[in-house]
mmCIF file of C-alpha atoms in Angstrom:
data_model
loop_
_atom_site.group_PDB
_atom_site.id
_atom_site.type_symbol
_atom_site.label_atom_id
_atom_site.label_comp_id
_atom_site.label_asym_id
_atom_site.label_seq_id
_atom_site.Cartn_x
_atom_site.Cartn_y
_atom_site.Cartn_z
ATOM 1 C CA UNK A 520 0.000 0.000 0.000
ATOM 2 C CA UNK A 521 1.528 3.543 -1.100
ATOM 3 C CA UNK A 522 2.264 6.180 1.583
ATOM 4 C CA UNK A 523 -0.576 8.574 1.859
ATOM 5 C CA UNK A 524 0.086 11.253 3.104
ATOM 6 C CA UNK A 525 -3.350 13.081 3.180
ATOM 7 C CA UNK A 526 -5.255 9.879 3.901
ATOM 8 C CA UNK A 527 -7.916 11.590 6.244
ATOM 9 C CA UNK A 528 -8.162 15.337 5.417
ATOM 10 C CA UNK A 529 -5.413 17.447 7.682
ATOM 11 C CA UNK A 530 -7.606 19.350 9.806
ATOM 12 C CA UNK A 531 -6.947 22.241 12.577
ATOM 13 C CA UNK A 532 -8.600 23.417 16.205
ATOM 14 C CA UNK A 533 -7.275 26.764 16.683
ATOM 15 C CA UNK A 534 -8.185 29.347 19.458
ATOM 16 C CA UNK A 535 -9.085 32.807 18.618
ATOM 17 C CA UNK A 536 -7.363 32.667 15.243
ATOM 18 C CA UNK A 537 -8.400 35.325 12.493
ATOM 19 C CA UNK A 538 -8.215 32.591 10.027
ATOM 20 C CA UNK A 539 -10.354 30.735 11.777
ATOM 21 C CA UNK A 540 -13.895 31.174 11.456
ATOM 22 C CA UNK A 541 -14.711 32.028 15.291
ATOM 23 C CA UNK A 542 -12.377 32.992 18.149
ATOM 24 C CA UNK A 543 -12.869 30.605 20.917
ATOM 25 C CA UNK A 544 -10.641 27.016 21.238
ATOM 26 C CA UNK A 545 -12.115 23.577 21.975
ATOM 27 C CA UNK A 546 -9.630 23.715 24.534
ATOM 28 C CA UNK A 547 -10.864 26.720 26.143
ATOM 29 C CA UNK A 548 -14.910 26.730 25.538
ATOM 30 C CA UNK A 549 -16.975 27.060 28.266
ATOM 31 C CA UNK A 550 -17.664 24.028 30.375
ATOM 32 C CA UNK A 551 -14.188 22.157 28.914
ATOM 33 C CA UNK A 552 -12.381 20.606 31.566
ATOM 34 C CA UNK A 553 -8.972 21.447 32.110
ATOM 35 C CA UNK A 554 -6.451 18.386 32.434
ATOM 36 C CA UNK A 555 -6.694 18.199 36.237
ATOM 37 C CA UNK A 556 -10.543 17.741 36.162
ATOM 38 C CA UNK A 557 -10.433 15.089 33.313
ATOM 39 C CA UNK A 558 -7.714 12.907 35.351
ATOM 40 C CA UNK A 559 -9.787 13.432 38.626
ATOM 41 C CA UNK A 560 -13.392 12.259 36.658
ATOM 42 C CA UNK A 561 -11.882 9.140 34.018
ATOM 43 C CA UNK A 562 -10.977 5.742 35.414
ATOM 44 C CA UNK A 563 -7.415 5.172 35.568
ATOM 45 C CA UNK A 564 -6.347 7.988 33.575
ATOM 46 C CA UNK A 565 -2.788 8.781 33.320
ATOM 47 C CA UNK A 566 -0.880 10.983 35.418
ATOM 48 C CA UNK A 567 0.018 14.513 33.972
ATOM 49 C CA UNK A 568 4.190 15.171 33.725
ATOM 50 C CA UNK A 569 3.630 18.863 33.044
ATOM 51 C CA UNK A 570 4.897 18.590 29.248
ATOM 52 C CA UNK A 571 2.573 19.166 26.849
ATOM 53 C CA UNK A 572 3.500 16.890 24.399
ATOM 54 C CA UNK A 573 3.884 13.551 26.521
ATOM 55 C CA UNK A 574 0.679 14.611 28.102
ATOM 56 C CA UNK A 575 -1.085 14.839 24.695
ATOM 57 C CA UNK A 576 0.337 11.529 23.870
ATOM 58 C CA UNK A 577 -0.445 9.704 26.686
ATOM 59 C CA UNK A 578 -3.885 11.139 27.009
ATOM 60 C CA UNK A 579 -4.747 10.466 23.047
ATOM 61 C CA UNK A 580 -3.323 6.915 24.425
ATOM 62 C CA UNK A 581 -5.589 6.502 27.155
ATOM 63 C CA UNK A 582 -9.040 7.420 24.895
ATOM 64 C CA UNK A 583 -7.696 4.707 22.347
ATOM 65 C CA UNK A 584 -7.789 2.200 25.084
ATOM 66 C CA UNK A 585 -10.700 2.787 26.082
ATOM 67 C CA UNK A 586 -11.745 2.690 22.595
ATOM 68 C CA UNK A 587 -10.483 -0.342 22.038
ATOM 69 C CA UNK A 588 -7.337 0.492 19.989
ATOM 70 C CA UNK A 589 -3.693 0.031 20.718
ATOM 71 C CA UNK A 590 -1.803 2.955 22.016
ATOM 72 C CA UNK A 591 0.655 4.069 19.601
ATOM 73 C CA UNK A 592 4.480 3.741 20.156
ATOM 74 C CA UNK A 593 6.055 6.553 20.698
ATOM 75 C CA UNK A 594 8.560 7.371 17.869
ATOM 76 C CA UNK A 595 11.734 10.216 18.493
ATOM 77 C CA UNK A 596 11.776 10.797 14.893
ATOM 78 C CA UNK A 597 7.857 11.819 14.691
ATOM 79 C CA UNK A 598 8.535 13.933 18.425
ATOM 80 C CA UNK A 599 11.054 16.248 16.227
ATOM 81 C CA UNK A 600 8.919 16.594 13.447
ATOM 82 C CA UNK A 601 6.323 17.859 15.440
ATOM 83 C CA UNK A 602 8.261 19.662 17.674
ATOM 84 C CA UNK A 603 10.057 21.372 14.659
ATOM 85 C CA UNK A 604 6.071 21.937 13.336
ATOM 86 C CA UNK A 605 4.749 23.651 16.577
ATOM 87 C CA UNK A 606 8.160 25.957 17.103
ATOM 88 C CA UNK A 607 7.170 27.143 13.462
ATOM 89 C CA UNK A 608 3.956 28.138 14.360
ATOM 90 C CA UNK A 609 4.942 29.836 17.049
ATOM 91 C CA UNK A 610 7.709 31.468 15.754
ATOM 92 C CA UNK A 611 5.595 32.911 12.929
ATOM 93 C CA UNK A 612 2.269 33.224 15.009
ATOM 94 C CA UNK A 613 0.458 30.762 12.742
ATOM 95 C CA UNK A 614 -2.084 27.808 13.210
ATOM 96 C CA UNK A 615 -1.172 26.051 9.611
ATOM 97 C CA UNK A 616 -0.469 22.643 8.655
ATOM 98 C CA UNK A 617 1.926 24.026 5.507
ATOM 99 C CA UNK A 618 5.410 25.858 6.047
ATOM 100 C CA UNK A 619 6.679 28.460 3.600
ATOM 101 C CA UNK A 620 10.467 28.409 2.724
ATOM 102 C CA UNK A 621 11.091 31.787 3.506
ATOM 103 C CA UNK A 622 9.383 31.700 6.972
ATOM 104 C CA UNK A 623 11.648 31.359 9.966
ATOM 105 C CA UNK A 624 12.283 27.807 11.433
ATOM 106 C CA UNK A 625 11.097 26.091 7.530
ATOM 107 C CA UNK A 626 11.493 22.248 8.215
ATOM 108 C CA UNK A 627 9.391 20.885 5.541
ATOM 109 C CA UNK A 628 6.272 22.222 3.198
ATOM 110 C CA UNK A 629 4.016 19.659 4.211
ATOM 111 C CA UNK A 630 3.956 17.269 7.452
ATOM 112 C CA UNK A 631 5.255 14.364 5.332
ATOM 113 C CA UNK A 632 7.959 16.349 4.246
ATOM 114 C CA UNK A 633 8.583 17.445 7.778
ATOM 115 C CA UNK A 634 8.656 13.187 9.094
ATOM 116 C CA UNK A 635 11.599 12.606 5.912
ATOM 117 C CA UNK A 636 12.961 15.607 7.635
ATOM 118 C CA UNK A 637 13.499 14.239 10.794
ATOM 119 C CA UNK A 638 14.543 10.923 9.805
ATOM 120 C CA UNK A 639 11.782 9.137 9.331
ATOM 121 C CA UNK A 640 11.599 7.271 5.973
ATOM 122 C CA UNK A 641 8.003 6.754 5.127
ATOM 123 C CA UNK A 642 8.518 4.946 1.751
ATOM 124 C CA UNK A 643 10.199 2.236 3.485
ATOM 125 C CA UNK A 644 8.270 2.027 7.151
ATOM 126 C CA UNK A 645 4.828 3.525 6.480
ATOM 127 C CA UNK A 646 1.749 3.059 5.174
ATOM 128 C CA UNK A 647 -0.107 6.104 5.666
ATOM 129 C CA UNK A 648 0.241 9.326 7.889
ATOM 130 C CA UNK A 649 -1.748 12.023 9.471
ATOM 131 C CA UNK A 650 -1.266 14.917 11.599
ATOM 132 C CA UNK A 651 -3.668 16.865 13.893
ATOM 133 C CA UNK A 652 -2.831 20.434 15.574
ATOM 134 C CA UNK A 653 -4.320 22.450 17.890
ATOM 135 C CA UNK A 654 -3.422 25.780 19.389
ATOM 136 C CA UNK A 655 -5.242 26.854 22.639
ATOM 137 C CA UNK A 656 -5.105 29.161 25.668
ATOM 138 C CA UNK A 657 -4.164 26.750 28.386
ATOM 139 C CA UNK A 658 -0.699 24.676 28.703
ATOM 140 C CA UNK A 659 -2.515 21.664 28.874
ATOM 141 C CA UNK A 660 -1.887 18.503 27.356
ATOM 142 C CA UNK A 661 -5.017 16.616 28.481
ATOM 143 C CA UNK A 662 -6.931 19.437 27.662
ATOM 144 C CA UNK A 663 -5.844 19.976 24.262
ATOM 145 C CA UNK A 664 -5.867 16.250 23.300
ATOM 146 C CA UNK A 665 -9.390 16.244 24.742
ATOM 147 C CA UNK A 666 -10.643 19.069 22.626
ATOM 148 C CA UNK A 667 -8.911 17.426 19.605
ATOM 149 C CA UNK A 668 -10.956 14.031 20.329
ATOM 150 C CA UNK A 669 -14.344 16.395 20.371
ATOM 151 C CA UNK A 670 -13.936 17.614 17.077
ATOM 152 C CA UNK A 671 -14.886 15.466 14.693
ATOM 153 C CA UNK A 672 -12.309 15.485 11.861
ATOM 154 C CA UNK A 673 -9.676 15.307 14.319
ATOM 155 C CA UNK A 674 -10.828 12.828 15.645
ATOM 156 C CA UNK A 675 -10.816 10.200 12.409
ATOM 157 C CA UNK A 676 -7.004 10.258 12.536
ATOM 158 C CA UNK A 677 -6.545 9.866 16.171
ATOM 159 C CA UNK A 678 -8.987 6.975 16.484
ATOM 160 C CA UNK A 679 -7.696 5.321 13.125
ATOM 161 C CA UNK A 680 -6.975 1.771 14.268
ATOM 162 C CA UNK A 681 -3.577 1.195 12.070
ATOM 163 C CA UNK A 682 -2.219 4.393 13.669
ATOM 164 C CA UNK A 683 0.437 2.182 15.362
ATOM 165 C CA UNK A 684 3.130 4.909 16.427
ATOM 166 C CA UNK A 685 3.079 8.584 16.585
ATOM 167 C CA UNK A 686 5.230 11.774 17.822
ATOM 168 C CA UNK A 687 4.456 15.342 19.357
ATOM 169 C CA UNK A 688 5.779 18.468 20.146
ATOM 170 C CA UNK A 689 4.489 22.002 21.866
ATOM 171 C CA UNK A 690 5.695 25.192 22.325
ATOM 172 C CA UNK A 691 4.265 28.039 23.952
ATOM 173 C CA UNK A 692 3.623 31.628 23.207
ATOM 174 C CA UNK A 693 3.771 34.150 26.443
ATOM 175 C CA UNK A 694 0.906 35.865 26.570
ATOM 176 C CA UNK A 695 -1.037 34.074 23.843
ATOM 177 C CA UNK A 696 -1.280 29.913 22.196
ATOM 178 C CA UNK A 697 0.406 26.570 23.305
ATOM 179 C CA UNK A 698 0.697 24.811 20.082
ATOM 180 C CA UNK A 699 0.586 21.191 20.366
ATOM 181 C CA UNK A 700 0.998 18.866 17.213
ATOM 182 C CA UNK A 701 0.660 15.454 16.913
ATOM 183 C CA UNK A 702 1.820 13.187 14.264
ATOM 184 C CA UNK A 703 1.145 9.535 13.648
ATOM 185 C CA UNK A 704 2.193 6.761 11.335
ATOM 186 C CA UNK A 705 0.924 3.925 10.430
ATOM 187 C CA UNK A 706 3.489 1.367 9.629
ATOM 188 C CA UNK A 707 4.143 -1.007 6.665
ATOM 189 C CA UNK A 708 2.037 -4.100 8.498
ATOM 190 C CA UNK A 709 -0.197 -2.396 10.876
ATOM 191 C CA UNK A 710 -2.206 -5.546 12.950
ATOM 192 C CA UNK A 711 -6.016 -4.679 11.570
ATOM 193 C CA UNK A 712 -8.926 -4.987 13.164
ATOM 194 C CA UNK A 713 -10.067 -7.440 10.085
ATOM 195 C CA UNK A 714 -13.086 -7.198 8.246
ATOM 196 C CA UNK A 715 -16.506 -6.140 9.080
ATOM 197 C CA UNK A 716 -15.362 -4.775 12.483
ATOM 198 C CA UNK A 717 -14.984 -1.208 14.181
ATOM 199 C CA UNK A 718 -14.986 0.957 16.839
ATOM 200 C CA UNK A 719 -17.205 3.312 18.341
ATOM 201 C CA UNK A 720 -16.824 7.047 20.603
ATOM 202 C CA UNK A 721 -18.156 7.497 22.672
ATOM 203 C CA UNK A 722 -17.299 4.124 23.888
ATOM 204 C CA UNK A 723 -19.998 1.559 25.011
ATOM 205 C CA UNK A 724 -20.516 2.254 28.804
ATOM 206 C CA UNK A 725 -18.859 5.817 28.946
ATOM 207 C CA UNK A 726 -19.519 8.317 31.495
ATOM 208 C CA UNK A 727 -18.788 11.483 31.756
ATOM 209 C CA UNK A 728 -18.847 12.357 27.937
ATOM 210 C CA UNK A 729 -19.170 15.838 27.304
ATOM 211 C CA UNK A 730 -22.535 17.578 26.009
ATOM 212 C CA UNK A 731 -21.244 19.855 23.378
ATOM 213 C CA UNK A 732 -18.965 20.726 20.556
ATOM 214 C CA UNK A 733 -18.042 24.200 19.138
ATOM 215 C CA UNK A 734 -18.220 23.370 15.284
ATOM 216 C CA UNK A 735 -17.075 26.931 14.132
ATOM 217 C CA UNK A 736 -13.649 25.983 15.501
ATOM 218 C CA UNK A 737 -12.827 23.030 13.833
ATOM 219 C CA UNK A 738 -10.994 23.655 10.339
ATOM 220 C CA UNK A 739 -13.022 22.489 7.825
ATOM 221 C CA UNK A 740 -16.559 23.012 9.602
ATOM 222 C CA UNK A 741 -18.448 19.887 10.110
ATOM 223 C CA UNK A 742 -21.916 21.721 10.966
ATOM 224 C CA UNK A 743 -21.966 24.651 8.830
ATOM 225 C CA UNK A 744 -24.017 27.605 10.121
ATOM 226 C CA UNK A 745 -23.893 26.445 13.717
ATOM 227 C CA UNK A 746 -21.383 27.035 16.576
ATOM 228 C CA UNK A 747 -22.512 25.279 19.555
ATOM 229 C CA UNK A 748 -23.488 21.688 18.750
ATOM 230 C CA UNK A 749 -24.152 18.231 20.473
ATOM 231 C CA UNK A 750 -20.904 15.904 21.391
ATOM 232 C CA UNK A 751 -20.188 13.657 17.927
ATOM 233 C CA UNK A 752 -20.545 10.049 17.439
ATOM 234 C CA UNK A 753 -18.624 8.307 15.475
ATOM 235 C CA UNK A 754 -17.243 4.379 13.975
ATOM 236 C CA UNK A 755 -13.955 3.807 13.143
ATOM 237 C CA UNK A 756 -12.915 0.915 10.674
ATOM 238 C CA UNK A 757 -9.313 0.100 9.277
ATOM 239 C CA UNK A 758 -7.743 2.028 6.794
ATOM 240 C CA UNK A 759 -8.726 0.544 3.517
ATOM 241 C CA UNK A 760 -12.374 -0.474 4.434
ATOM 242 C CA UNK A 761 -15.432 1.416 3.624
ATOM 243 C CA UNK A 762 -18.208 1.487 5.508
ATOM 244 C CA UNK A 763 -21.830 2.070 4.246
ATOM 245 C CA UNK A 764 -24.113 3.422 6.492
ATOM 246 C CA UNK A 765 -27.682 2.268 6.711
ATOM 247 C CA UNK A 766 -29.106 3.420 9.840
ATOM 248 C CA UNK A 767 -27.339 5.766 12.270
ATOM 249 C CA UNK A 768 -29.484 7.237 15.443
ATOM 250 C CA UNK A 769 -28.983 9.069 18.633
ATOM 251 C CA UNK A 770 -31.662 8.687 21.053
ATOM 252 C CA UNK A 771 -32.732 9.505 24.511
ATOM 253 C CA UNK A 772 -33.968 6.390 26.330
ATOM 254 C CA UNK A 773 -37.347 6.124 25.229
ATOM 255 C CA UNK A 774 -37.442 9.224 23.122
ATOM 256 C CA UNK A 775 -37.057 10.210 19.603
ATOM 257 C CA UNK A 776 -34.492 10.355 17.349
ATOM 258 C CA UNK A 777 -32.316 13.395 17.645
ATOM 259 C CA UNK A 778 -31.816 15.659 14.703
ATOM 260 C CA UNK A 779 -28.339 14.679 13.612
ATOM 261 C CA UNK A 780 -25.917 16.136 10.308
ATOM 262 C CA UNK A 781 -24.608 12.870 9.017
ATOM 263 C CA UNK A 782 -21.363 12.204 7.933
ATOM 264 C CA UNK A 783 -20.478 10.267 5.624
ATOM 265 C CA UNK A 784 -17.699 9.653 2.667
ATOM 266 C CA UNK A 785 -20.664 9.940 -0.223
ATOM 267 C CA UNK A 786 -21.605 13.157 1.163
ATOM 268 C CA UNK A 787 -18.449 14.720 2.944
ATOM 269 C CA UNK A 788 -15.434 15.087 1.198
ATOM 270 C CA UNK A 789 -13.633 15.066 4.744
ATOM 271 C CA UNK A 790 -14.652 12.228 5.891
ATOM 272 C CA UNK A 791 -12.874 9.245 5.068
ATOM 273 C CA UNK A 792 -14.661 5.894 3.161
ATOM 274 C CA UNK A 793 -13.223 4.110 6.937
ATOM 275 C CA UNK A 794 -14.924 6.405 9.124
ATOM 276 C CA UNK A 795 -18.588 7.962 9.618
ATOM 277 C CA UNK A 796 -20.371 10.250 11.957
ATOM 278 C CA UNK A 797 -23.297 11.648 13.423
ATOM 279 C CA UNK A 798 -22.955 15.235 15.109
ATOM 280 C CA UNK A 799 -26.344 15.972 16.907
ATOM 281 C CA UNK A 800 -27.364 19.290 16.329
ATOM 282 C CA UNK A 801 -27.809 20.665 19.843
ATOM 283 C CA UNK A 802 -26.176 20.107 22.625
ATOM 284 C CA UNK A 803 -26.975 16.998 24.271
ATOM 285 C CA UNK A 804 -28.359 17.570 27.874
ATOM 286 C CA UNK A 805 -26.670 16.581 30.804
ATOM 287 C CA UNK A 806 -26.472 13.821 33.058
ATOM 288 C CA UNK A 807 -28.599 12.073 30.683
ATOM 289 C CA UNK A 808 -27.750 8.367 29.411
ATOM 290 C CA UNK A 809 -27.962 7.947 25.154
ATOM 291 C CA UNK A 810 -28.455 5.376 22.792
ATOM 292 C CA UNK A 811 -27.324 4.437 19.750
ATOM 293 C CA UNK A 812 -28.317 2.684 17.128
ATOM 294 C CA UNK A 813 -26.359 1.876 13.812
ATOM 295 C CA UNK A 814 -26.545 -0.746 11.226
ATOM 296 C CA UNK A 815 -24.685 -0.762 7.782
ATOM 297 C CA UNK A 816 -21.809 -2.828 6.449
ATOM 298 C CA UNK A 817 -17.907 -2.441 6.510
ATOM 299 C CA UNK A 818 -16.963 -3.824 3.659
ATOM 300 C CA UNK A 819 -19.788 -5.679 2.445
ATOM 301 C CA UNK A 820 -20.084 -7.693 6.055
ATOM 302 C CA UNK A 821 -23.479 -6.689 7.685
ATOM 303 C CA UNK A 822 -22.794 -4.802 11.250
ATOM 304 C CA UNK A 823 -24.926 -4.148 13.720
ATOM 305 C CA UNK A 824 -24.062 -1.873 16.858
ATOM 306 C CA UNK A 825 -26.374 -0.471 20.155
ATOM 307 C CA UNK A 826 -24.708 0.939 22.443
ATOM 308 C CA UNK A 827 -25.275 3.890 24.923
ATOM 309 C CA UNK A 828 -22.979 6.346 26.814
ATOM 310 C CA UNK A 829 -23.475 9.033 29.493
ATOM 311 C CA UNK A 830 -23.144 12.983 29.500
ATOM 312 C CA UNK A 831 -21.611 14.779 32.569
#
């Protein structure tokens, strides 16, 4: 399988960026949790170390366990590529996935060209690549891997099951962002989760899931003409399956189905043929259990899912 290096769409959470379409970071919305009060609430959750970076890791770690998923090995040649990608942006004030030759700390136009940079040779190791960023207020690594999880196109990479190892890197602005970048690699013979199966997230069981999601700062935006929207739920297959989606549902216990936007590879460029979504379209309510209903195939094997989860 070739290298791809834009296999899910790059995507961006930024935080009061003017090329953003709203100021405002997932990060930093109202009612997001800061790192201390997501350890304190989660089930053996991980310890925060004070660096951004290995906190971002081993939080995006943590949610793919519970997921399911393997945590990804941490790689030293993917931590300078993304360090080298988040001292760009903050040397230039920037929340970009591409680097300009002529701009100040230039490592590599695109994040692939930024991994060769650093040593890692993706014609020979990888399969596929992906990198998510997000700049916010707080110097929080659990916080800013959280909000990266909430938004939807973010979230396809880091809950892409073949995502086997992966890299990050922050650096800090006084007075203004932390930028925190992640990258991840897939490698040549990723273990799969084999045909007809996925994932879900919310995972089955989960408590504590947040209510809402700020579409307007998520780069593209899934839920155009809206800002404050429900949590997303998604499935996750392996990197070269598709799945088809028959029937996808959010539900209170008993109640009707919520008004959703749907997405879906037919009907959203940015979503990718492995992956599909449901974004309810007002904030879920709190303290309130969900279900959820889906049935569909992934590649051409007929899958059924119900599962629920549990707002804070």
């Amino acid at each position: 399988m070739p290298v791809v290096s834009s296999f899910l769409r790059q995507v961006l959470l930024a935080v009061g960026v003017a090329c953003v379409a709203a100021c405002g970071g997932d990060a930093s919305a109202p009612g997001a949790r800061s790192g201390v009060q997501l350890a304190a609430q989660e089930p053996n959750a991980p310890q925060a170390s004070g660096d951004v970076a290995t906190d971002g890791l081993a939080w995006i770690a943590y949610r793919r366990q519970q997921a399911g998923l393997g945590a990804p090995v941490r790689d030293a040649r993917l931590d300078r590529a993304a360090l080298a990608h988040a001292q760009y942006q903050q040397q230039n004030n920037l929340v970009t996935h591409d680097q300009s030759p002529a701009a100040p700390g230039f490592t590599g136009a695109t994040a692939s060209d930024r991994l060769r940079a650093a040593g890692f040779p993706l014609s020979s190791e990888a399969s596929a690549d992906g990198e998510v960023i997000a700049a916010t207020y707080r110097n929080d690594g659990f916080a800013a891997a959280e909000g990266l999880l909430g938004a939807i196109y973010h979230r396809y990479l880091i809950l892409q099951p073949q995502f086997d190892r992966a890299g990050a890197g922050s650096a800090r602005r006084e007075g203004g962002y932390t930028w925190l970048t992640v990258n991840f690699v897939a490698s040549r013979t990723p273990a799969k989760l084999g045909r007809g199966q996925l994932v879900v997230w919310p995972a089955s069981g989960q408590q504590q899931v947040r209510p809402n999601f700020f579409s307007d700062q998520e780069t593209p935006d899934p839920v155009p003409g809206a800002d404050e929207v429900g949590y997303p739920v998604s499935l996750h297959a392996d990197i070269d399956a598709r799945i088809d989606v028959e029937r996808f549902v959010l539900r209170e216990p008993g109640g009707s189905e919520l008004p959703v936007r749907p997405l879906a590879h037919a009907s959203d460029d940015s979503t990718p043929s492995s992956a599909a979504a449901i974004v309810p379209l007002a904030p879920l309510r709190s303290g309130t259990r969900y279900d959820v209903e889906f049935s569909g195939t992934v590649d051409g094997v007929a899958v059924t899912r119900n599962w629920s989860f549990t707002t804070r």
